Coordinates of C-alpha atoms in Angstrom, one line a residue:
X1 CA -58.9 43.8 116.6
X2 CA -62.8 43.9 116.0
X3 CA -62.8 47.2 114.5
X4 CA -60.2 45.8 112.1
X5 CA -61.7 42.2 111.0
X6 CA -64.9 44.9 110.5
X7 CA -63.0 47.2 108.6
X8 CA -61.6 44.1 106.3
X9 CA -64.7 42.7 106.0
X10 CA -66.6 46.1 104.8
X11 CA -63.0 45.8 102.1
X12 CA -64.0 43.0 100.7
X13 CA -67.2 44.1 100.5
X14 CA -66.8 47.1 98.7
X15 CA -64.3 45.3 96.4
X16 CA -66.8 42.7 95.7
X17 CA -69.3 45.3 94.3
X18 CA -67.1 47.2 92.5
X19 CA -65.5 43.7 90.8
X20 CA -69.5 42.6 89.9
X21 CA -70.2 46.2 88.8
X22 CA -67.3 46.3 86.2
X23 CA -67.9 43.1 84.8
X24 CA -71.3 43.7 84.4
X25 CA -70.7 47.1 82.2
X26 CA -67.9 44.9 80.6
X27 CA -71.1 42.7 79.4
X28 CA -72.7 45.6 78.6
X29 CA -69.9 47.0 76.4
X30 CA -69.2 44.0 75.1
X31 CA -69.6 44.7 71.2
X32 CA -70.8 41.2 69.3
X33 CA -71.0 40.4 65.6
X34 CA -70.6 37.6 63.1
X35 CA -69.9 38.3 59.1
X36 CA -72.6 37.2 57.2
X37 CA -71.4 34.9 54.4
X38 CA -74.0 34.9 51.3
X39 CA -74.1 31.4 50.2
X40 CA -73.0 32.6 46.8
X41 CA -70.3 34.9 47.3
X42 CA -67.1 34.6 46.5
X43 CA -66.2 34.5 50.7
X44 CA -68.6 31.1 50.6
X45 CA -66.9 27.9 51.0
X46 CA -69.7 26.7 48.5
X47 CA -68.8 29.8 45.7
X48 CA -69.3 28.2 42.5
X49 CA -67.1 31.1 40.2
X50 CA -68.8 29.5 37.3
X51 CA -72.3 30.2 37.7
X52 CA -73.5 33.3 36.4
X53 CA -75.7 36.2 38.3
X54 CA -79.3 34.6 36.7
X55 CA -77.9 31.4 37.2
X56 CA -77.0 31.9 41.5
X57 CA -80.5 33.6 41.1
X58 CA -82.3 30.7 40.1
X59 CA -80.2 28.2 42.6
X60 CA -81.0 30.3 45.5
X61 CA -84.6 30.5 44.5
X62 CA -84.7 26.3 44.0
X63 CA -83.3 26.1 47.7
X64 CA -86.0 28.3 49.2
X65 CA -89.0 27.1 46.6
X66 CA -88.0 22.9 48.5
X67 CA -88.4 24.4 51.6
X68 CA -91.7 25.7 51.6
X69 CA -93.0 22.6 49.5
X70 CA -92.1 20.8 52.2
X71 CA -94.1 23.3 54.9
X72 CA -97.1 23.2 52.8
X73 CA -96.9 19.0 52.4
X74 CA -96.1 18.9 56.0
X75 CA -97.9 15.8 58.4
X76 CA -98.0 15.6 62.2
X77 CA -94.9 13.9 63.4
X78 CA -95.3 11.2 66.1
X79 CA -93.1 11.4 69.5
X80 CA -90.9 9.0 70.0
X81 CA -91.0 6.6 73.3
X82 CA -87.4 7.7 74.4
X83 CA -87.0 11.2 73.5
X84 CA -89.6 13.5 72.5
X85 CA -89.6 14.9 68.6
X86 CA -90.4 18.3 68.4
X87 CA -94.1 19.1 67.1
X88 CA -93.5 22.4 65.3
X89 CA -93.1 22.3 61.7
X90 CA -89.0 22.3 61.3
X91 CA -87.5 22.5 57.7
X92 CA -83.8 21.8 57.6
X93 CA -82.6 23.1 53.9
X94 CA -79.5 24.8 52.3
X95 CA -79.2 28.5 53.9
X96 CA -78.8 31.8 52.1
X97 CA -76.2 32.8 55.0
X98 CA -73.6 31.2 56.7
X99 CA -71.9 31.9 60.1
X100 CA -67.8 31.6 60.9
X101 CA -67.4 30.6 64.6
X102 CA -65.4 28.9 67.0
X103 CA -66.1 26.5 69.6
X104 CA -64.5 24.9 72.6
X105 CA -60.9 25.9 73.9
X106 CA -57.2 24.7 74.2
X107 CA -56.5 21.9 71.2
X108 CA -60.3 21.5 71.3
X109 CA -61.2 24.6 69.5
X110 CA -62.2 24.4 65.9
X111 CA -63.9 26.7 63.4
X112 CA -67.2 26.0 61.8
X113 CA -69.6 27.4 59.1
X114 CA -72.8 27.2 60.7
X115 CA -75.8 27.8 59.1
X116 CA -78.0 31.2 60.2
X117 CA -81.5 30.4 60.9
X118 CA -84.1 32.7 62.6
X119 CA -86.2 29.7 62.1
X120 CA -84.3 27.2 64.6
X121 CA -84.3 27.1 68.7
X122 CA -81.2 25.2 68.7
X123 CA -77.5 25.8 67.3
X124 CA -76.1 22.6 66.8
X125 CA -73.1 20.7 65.0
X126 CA -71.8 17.4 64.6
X127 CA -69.6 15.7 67.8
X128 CA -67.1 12.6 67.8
X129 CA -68.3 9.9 68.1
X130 CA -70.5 10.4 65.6
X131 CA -72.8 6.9 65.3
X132 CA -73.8 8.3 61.6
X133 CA -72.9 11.8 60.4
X134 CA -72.8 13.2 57.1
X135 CA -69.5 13.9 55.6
X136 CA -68.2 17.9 56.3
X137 CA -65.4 19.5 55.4
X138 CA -64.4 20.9 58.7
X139 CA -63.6 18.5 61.7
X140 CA -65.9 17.2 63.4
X141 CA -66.3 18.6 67.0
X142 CA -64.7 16.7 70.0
X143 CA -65.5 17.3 73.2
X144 CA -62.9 15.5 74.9
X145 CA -60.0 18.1 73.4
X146 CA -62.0 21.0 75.1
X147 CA -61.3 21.5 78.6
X148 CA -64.6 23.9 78.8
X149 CA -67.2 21.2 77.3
X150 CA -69.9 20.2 79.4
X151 CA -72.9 18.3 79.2
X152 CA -76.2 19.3 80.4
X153 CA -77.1 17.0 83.3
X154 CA -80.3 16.7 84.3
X155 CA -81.9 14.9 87.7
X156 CA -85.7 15.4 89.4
X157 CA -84.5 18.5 91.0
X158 CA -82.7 20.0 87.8
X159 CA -84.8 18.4 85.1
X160 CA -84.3 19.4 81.0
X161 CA -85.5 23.0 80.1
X162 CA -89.3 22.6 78.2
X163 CA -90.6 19.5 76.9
X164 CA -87.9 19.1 73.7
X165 CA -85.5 17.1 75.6
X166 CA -85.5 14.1 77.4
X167 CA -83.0 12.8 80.7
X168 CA -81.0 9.6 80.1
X169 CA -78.6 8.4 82.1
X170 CA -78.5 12.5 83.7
X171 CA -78.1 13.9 80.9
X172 CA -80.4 16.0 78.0
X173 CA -81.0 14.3 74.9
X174 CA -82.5 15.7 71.9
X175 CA -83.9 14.6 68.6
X176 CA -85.0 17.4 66.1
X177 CA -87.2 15.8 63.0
X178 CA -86.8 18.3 59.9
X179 CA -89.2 18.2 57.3
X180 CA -88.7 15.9 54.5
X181 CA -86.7 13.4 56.8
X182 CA -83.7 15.1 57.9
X183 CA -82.8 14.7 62.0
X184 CA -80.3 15.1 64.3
X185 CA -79.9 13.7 67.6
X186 CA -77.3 14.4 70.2
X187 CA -76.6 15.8 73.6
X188 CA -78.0 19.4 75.2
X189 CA -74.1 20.5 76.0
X190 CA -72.2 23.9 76.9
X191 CA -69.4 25.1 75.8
X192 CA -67.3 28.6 74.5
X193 CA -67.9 30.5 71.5
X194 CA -65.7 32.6 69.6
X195 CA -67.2 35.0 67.2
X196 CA -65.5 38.4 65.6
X197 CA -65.5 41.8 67.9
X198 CA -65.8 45.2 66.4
X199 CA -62.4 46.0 67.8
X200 CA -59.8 44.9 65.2
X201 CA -60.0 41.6 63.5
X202 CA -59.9 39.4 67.0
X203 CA -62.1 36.9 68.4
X204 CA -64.1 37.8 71.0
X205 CA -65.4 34.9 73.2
X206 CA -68.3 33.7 74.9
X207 CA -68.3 30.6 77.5
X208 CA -71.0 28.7 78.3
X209 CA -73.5 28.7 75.4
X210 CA -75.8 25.9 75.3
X211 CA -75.4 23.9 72.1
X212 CA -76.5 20.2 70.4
X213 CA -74.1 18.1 70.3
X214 CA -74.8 15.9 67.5
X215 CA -74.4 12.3 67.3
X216 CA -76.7 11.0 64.5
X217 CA -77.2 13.4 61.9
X218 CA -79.0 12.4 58.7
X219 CA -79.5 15.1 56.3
X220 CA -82.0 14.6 52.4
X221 CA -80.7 18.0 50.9
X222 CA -76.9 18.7 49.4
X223 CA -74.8 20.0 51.2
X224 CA -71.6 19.6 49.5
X225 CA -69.2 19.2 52.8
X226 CA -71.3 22.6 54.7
X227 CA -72.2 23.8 56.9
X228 CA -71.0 21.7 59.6
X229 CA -74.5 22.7 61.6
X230 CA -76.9 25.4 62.6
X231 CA -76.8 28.2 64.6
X232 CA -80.4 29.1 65.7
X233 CA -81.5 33.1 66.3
X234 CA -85.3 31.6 66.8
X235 CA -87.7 32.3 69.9
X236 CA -86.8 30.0 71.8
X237 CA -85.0 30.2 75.3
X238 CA -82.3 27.9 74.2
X239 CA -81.4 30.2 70.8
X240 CA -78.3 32.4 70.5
X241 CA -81.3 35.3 70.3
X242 CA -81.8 34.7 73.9
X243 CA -78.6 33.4 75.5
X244 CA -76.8 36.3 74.4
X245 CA -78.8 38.3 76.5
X246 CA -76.5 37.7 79.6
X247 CA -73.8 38.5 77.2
X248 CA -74.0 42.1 76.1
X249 CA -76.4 41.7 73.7
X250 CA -79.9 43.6 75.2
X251 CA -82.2 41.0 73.6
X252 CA -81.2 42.7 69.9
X253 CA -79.8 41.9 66.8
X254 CA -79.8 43.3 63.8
X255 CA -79.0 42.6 59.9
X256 CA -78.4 44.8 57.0
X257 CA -78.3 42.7 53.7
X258 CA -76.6 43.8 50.7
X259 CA -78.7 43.4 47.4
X260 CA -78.1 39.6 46.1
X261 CA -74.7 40.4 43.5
X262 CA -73.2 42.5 45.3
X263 CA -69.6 41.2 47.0
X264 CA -69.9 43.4 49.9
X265 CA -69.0 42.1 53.5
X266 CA -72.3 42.8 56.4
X267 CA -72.7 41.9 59.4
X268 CA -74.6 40.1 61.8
X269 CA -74.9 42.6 64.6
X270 CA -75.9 42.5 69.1
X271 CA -76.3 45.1 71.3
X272 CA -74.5 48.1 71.0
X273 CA -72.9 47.1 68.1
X274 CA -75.9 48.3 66.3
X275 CA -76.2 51.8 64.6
X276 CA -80.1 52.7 63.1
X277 CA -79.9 55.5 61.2
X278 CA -82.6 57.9 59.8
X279 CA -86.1 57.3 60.2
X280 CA -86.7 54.3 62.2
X281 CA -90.1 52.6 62.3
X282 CA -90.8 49.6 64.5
X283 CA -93.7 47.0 64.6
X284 CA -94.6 44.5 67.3
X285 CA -93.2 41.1 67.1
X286 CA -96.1 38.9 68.0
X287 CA -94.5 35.4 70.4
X288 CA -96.1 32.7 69.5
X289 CA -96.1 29.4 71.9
X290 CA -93.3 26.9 70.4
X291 CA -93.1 28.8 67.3
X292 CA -89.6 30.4 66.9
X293 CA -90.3 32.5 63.8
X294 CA -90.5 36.1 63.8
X295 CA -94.1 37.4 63.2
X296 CA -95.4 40.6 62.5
X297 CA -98.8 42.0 62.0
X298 CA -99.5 42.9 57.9
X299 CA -103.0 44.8 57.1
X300 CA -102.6 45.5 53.5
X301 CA -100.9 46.1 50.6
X302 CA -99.8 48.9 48.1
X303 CA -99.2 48.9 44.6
X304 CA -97.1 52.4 44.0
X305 CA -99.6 54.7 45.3
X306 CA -103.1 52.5 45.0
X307 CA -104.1 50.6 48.2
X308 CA -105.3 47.3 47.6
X309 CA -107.9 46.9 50.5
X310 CA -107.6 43.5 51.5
X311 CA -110.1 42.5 53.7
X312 CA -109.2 41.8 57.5
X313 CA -107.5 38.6 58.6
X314 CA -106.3 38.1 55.1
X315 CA -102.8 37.5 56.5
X316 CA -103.5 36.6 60.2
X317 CA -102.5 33.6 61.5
X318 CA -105.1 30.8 61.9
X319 CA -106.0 29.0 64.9
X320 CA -104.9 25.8 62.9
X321 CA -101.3 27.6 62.3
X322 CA -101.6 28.7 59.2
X323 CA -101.5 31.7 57.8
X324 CA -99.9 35.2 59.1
X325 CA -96.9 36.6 58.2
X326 CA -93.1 36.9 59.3
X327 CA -89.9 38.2 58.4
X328 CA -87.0 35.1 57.4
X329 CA -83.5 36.0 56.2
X330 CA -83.5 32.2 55.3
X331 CA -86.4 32.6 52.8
X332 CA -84.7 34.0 49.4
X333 CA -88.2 35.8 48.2
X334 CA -90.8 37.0 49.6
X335 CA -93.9 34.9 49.6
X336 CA -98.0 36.0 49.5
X337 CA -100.6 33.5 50.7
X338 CA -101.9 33.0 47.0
X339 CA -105.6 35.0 47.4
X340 CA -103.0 38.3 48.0
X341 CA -100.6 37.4 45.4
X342 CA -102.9 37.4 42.4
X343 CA -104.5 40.3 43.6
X344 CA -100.9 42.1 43.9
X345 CA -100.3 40.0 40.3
X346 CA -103.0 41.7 38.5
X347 CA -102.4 45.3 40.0
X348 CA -99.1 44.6 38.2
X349 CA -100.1 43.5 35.0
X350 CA -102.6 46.3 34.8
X351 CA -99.7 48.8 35.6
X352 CA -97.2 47.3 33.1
X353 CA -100.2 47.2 30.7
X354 CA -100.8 50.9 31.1
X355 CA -97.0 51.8 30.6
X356 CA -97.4 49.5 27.4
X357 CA -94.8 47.0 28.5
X358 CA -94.9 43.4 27.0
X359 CA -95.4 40.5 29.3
X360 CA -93.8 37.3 28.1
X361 CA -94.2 33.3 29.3
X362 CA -91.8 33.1 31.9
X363 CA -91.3 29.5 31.2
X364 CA -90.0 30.3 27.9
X365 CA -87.0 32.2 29.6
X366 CA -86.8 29.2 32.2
X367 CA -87.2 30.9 35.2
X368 CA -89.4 29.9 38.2
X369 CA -90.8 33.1 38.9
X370 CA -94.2 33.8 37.2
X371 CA -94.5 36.9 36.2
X372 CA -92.3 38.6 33.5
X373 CA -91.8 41.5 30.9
X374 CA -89.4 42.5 28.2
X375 CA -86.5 44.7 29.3
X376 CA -85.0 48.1 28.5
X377 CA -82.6 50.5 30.3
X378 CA -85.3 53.4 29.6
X379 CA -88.0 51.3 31.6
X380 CA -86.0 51.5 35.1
X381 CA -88.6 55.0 35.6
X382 CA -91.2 53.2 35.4
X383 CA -90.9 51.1 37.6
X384 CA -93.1 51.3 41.1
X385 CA -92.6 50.5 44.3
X386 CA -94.9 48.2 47.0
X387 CA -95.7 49.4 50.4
X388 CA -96.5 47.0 52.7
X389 CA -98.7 48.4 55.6
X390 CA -97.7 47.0 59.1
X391 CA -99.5 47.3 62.9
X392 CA -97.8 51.0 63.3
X393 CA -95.2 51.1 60.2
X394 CA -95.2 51.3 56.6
X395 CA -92.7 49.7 54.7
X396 CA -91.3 50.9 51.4
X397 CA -90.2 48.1 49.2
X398 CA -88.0 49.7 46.5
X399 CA -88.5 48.7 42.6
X400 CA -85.1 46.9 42.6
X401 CA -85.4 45.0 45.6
X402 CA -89.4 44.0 44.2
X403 CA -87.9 42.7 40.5
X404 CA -84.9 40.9 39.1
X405 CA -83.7 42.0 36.0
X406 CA -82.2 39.0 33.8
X407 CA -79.8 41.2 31.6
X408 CA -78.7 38.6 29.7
X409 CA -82.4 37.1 28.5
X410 CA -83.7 40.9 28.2
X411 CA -86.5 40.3 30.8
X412 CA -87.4 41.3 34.2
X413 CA -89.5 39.6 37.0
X414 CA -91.3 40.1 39.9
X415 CA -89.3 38.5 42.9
X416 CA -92.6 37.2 44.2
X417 CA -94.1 33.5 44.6
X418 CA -97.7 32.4 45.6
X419 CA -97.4 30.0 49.2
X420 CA -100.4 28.4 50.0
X421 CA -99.5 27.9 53.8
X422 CA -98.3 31.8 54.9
X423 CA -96.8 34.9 53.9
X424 CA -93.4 35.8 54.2
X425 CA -90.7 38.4 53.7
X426 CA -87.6 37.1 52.7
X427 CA -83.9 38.4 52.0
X428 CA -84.2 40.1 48.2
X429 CA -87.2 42.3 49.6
X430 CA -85.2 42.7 52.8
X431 CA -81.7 44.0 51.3
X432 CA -81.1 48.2 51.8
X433 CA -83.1 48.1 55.0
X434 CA -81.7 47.3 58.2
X435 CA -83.6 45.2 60.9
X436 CA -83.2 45.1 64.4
X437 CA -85.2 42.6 66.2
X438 CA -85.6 42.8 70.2
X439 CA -86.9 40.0 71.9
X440 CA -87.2 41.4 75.2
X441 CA -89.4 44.3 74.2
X442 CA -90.8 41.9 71.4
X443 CA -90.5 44.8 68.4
X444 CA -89.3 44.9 65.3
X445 CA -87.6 48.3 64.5
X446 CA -86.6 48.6 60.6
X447 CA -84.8 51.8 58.3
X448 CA -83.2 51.9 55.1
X449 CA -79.7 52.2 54.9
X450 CA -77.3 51.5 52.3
X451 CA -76.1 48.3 53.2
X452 CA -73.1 47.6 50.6
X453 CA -71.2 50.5 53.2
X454 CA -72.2 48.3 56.3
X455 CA -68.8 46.7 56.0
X456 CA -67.1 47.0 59.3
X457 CA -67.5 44.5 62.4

């Protein structure tokens, strides 16, 4: 009778193991993406069919020109008595790319277009009851229809993860305090997830991701009904980036934008989903305490093939937090701390110059950007390309991902702005190259690839 309770025991066991050890190479093999939606494509539930390519151009570029005015006019925000604001410079404005997902389960679950920020440490969206919410399109999220919603309790022996929450009544409350007014505050809950799988055109889901349930959500910029929230791919140990490293993800995602005007579907892409082809370069990602942007060491600059030689520390990042350089798929251009962008502006002007282009007011064609010349077909030769020179990597911006050519007004333009506060590389100097980010390993690995054929889940 012993040897057989032994011989059961040992079953169970083995079966056990076996059980753990398949469903943790299902995690494993579990393929995750989401379909980017470019705020003005036609797949958008914002897609204005009026507006024409110069036009979405300049909208696109107003979005992302508020938000760094409101980084650079930025004050210390105090902390609240209750719940604690969060101290990092936070901008909420009108993203470049949404997200479709689901969330909760049985009658509960409802699809949302959440905004994609690699900015933000916390996905959020609005919850019933909602004291005061914004008016959105989609319905607003209630937690008592989803048999899987929790919230986040918290007690002296469990108490709310780092120091952007606060316990009342047992449970995680949060307040995040945007830039130029905007806030939300809610609850730190959990709940499931459903986002697209590679495998056909089903869901595949996730339970248990942590998420804001919002209760009071004021926002200052337009937002026409979307998105009904955030999802955050920051840093931060509460981000998407990190939660869905339990989830078959590895610690990576990865992104391959199309150029801005094309209609062509991408993805955003985890763990094996992803596919780097050719020569792949990486670059460490350099973690920075409460900061959940993804930095990256720049040295200098090239002009086609003349080196600029900025001096050292011209793009570090300052002890006072300003300064250095990162990669932001919510920025819509790339911006130079303004010492390197008139030193890249008259590299230009002298090349142009040379090639006995004409260089026109800018103004006068009512564009933002501040740097322009006349236009011809023949002129697309000329054109030169910028290399920006990483910690280990080189990166090869191409001349149509550096200018934007306004057909209709006969001009083109460098896709560049002056920021007083950092630098950054944003989507239109991002699009043909795809980038993998992996938080575990902290590196940024980057290769071009035609992105317009990156159209499958």
């Amino acid at each position: 009778m012993g040897k057989v309770i032994h011989s059961y025991v040992i079953f169970l066991l083995l079966m056990s193991i076996l059980l753990f050890s398949f469903e943790t190479i299902v995690a494993l093999k579990r393929i995750l993406s989401f379909e980017l939606i470019y705020h003005h494509s036609p797949r958008s539930p914002v897609y204005n069919p009026n507006l024409t390519d110069s036009q979405r151009f300049e909208e696109s570029l107003r979005l992302s020109e508020n938000r760094f005015l409101k980084l650079n006019n930025v004050e210390p925000t105090p902390v609240g008595h209750e719940i604690t604001t969060i101290r990092p410079p936070i901008i909420y404005y009108q993203a470049l790319y949404m997200v479709f997902v689901t969330i909760g389960t049985g009658n509960g679950s409802i699809g949302y277009h959440l905004d994609l920020d690699t900015g933000s440490y916390l996905t959020w969206t609005q919850c019933k009851p909602c004291i005061n919410c914004y008016v959105q399109n989609e319905p607003y999220f209630d937690p008592r229809q989803s048999p899987s919603f929790v919230d986040v309790s918290c007690s002296d022996q469990n108490p709310c993860p780092q120091r952007y929450y606060h316990c009342i009544n047992n449970r995680c409350h949060y307040q995040i305090s945007y830039i130029g007014g905007s806030r939300t505050i809610g609850t730190l809950s959990k709940d499931t997830f459903g986002f697209h799988s590679s495998h056909g055109g089903h869901l595949e889901f996730v339970e248990g991701l942590a998420f804001g349930c919002s209760h009071d959500t004021h926002l200052t910029s337009d937002h026409h009904g979307y998105p009904s929230g955030v999802m955050a791919l920051g840093l931060s140990e509460e981000s998407f980036t990190r939660q869905l490293i339990n989830h078959g993800s590895q610690g990576r995602f990865s992104y391959c934008l199309p150029p801005v005007g094309s209609n062509s579907i991408s993805f955003l892409r985890f763990g094996s989903n992803i596919v780097q082809r050719g020569p792949v370069q990486t670059t460490p990602i350099i973690p920075i305490q409460g900061v959940c942007f993804y930095y990256i060491t720049l040295n200098d600059i090239s002009v086609g093939n003349k080196r600029l030689g900025f001096e050292p520390g011209m793009f570090a990042r300052k002890p006072n937090g300003s300064g250095g350089f990162y990669v932001d798929s919510g920025s819509f251009i790339t911006y130079l701390i303004t010492p390197a962008f008139e030193r890249v502006r008259k590299e230009l002007r002298d090349y142009f110059r040379h090639k006995k282009l004409v260089e026109v007011d800018p103004q006068r064609y009512k564009t933002n950007l501040k740097l322009c010349w006349l236009f011809q077909p023949s002129y697309e030769s000329l054109m030169p390309s910028i290399t920006l020179h990483l910690q280990g990597a080189q990166m090869h911006i191409m001349w149509r991902e550096l200018f934007l050519i306004a057909w209709t007004k006969g001009i083109f333009c460098f896709a560049m702005l002056p920021q007083d506060n950092s630098s950054i590389l944003g989507a239109y100097q991002q699009a043909n190259t795809r980038f993998t980010f992996d938080v575990l390993q902290s590196q940024l690995a980057f290769n071009p690839e035609n992105c317009e054929h990156d159209s499958q889940p």
